[in-house]
mmCIF file of C-alpha atoms in Angstrom:
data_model
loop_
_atom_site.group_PDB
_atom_site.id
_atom_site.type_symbol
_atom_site.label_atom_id
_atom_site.label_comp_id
_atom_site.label_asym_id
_atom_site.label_seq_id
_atom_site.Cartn_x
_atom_site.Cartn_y
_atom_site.Cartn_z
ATOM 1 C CA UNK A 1 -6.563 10.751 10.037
ATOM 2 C CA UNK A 2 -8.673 9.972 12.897
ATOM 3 C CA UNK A 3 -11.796 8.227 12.550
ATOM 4 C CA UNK A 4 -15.490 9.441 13.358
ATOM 5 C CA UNK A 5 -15.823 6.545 15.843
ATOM 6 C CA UNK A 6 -12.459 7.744 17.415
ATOM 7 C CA UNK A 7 -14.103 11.648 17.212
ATOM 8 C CA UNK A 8 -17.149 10.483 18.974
ATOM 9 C CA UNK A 9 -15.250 8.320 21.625
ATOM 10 C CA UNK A 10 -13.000 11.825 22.548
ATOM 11 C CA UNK A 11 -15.484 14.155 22.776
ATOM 12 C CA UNK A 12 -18.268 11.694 24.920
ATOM 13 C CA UNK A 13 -14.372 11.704 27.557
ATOM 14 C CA UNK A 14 -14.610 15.325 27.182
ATOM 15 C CA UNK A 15 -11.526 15.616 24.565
ATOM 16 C CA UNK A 16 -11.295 18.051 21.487
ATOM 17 C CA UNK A 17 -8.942 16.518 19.064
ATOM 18 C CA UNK A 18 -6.409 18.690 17.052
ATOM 19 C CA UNK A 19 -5.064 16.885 14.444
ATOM 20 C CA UNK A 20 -1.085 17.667 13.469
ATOM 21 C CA UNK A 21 0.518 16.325 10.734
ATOM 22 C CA UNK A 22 3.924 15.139 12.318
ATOM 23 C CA UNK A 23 5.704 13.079 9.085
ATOM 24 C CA UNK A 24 4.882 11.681 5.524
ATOM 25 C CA UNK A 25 4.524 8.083 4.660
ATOM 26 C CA UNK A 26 5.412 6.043 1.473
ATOM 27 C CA UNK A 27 3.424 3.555 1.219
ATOM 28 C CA UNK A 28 6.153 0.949 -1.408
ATOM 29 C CA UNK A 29 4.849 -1.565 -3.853
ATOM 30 C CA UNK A 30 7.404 -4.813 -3.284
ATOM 31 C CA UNK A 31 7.978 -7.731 -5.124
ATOM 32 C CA UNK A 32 10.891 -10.691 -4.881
ATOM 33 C CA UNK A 33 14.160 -9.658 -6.136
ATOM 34 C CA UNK A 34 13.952 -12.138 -9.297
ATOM 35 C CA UNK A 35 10.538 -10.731 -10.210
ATOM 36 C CA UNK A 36 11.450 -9.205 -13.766
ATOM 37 C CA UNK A 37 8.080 -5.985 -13.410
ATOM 38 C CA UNK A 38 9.983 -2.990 -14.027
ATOM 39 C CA UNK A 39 7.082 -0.799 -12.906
ATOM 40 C CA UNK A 40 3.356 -0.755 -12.055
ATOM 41 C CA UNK A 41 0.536 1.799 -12.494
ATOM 42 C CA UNK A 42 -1.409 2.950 -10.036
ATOM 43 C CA UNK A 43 -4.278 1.049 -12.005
ATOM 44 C CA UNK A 44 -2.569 -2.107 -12.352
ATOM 45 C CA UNK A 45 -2.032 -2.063 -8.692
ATOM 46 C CA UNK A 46 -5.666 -1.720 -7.689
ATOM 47 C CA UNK A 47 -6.614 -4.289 -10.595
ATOM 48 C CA UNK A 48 -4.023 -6.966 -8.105
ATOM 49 C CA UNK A 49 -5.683 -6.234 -5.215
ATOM 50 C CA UNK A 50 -9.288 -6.129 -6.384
ATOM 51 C CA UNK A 51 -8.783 -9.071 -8.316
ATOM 52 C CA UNK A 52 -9.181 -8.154 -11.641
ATOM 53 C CA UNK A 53 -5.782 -9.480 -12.296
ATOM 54 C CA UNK A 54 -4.470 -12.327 -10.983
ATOM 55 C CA UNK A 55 -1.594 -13.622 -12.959
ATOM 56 C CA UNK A 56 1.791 -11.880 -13.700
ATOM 57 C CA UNK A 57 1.283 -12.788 -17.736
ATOM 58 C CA UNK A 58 -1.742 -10.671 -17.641
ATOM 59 C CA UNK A 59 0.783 -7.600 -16.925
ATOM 60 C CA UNK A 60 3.691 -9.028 -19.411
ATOM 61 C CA UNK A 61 5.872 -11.135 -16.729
ATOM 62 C CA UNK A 62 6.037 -13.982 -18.086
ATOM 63 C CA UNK A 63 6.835 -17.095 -16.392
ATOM 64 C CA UNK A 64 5.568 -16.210 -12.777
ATOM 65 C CA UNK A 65 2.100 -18.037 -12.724
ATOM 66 C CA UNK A 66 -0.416 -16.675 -10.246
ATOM 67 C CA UNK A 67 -0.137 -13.441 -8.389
ATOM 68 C CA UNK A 68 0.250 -14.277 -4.766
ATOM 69 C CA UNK A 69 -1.269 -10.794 -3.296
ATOM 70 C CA UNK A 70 0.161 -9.816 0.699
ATOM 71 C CA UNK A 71 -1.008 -6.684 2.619
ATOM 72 C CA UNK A 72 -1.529 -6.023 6.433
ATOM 73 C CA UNK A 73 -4.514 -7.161 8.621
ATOM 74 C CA UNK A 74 -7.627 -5.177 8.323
ATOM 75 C CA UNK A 75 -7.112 -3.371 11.880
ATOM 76 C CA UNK A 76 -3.522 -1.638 10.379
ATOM 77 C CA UNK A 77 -3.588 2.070 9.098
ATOM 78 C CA UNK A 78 -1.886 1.151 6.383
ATOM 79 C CA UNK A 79 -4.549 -1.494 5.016
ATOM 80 C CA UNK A 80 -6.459 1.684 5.076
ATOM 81 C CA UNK A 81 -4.391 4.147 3.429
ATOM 82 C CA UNK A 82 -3.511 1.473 0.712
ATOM 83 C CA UNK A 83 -7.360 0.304 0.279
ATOM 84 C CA UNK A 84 -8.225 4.335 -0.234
ATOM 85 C CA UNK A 85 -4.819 4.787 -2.271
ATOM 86 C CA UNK A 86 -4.927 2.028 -4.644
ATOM 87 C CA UNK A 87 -8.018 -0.692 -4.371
ATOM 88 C CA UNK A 88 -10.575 2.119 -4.367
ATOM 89 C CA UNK A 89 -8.344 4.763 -6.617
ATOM 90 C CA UNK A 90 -10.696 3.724 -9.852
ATOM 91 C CA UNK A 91 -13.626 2.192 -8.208
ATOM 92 C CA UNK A 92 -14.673 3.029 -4.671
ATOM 93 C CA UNK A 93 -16.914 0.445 -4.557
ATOM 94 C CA UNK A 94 -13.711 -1.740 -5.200
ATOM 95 C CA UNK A 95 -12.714 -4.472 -2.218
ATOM 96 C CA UNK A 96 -9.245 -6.074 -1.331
ATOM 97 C CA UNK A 97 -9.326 -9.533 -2.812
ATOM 98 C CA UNK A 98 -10.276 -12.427 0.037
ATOM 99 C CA UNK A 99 -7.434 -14.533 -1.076
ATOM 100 C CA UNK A 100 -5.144 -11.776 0.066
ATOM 101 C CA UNK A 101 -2.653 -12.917 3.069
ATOM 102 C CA UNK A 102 -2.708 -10.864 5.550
ATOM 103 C CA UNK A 103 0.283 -9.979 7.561
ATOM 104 C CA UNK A 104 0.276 -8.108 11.214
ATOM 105 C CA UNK A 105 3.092 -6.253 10.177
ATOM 106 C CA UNK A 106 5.393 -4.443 7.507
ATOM 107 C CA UNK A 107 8.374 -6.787 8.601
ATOM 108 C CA UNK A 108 5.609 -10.144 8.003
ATOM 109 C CA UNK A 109 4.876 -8.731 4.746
ATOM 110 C CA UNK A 110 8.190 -7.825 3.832
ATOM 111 C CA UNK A 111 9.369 -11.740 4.801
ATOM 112 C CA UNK A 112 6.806 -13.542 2.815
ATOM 113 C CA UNK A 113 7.626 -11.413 -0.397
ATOM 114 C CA UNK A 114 11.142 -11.925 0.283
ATOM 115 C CA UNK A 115 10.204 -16.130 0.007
ATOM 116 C CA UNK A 116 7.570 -15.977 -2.481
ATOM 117 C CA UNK A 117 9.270 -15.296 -5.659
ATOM 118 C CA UNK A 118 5.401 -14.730 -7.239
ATOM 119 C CA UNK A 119 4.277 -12.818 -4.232
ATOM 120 C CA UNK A 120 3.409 -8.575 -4.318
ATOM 121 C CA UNK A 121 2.923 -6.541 -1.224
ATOM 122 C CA UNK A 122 3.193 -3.123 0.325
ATOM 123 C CA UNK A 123 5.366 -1.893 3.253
ATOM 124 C CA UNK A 124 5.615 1.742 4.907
ATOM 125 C CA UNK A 125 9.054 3.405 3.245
ATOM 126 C CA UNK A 126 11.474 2.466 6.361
ATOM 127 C CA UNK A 127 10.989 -1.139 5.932
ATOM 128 C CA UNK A 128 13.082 -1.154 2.784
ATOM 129 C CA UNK A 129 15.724 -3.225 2.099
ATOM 130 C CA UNK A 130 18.129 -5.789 -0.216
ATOM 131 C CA UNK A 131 15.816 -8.476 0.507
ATOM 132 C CA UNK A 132 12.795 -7.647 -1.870
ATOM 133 C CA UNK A 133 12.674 -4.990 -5.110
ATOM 134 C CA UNK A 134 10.904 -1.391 -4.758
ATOM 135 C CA UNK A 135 8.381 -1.243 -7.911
ATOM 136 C CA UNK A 136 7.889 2.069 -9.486
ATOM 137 C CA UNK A 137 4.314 3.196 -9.468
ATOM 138 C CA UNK A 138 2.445 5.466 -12.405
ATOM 139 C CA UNK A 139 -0.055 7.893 -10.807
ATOM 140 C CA UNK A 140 -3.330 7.856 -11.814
ATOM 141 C CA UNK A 141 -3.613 10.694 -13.885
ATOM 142 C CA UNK A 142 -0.317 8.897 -16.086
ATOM 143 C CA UNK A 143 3.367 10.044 -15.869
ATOM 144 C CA UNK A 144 6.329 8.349 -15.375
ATOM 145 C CA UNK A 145 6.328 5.978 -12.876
ATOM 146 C CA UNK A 146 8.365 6.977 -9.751
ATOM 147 C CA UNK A 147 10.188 5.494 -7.075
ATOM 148 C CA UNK A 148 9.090 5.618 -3.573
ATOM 149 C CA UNK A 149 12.718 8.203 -2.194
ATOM 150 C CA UNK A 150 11.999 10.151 0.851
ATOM 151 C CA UNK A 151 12.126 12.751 -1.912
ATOM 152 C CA UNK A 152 9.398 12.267 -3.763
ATOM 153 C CA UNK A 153 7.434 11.827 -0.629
ATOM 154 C CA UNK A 154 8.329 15.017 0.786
ATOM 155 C CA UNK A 155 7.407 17.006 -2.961
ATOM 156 C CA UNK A 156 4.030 14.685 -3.600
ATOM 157 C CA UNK A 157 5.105 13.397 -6.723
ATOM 158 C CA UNK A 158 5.171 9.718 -5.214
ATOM 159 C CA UNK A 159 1.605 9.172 -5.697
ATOM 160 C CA UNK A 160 1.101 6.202 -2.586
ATOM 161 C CA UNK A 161 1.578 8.833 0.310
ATOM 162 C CA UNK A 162 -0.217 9.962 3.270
ATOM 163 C CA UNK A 163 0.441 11.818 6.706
ATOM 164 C CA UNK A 164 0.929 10.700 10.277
ATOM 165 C CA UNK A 165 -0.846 12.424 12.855
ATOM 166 C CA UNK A 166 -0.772 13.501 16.555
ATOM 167 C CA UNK A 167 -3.914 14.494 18.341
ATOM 168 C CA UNK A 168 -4.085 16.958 21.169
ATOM 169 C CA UNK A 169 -6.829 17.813 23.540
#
């Protein structure tokens, strides 16, 4: 949603923003195509990104040496979302890891998975695609894990979702 600074801006112009929720976001952990993970928690996830965790073995894949963490630039909403989402979902006091790349865009991120066969990142739901492999997330509060479908966007059961927003005077 919109941010206090953004609040404060509108209202010193004279504007009183309504917020409407226009669409729902996945927000999809990816990986390269040969990476074996068959699914992730939501947990594991901000362990990567905090940087509790930093090699595959340390979540049983074997073989793929040093997590190479990927997420957007610190100015993107969905740096954001996914820092609230994930990082912070067991520790708010949690921070993305400094060694993370950081990519200006869901297509940059999606590229440098797709070449970096150790490499994890996260792209909005319309950026899928044959060229890197969707990972399964586990909420939270446990489950099965479940795969980021417009579907389970749409019922909340995806648990790495968030609306998009229009403002209005």
């Amino acid at each position: 949603g919109i941010k206090d600074s953004e609040r404060e801006q509108a209202a010193a112009a004279g504007v009183d923003p309504v917020e409407h929720t226009i669409a729902y976001d996945g927000i999809a952990a990816v990986v390269h195509p040969n990476n074996p993970v068959g699914q992730l928690s939501v947990q594991q996830l901000s362990d990567i990104y905090s940087g509790q965790v930093t090699k595959w073995s340390e979540l049983g894949v074997e073989g793929m040496g040093d997590i190479v963490v990927v997420g957007r630039d610190a100015s993107s909403g969905t740096y954001g979302s996914w820092e609230e989402m994930i990082v912070q979902a067991v520790d708010d006091s949690r921070e993305y890891i400094a060694s993370m790349l950081q990519m200006q865009s869901n297509e940059a991120i999606k590229s440098q998975v797709a070449s970096t066969e150790a490499a994890i990142g996260y792209i909005g739901l319309g950026y899928l695609d044959d060229s890197i492999k969707v990972v399964p997330v586990v909420p939270l509060e446990g489950g099965d894990a479940v795969v980021p479908t417009e579907a389970t966007v749409a019922d909340g059961s995806y648990p790495v979702s968030r609306g998009l927003y229009m403002y209005t005077n």
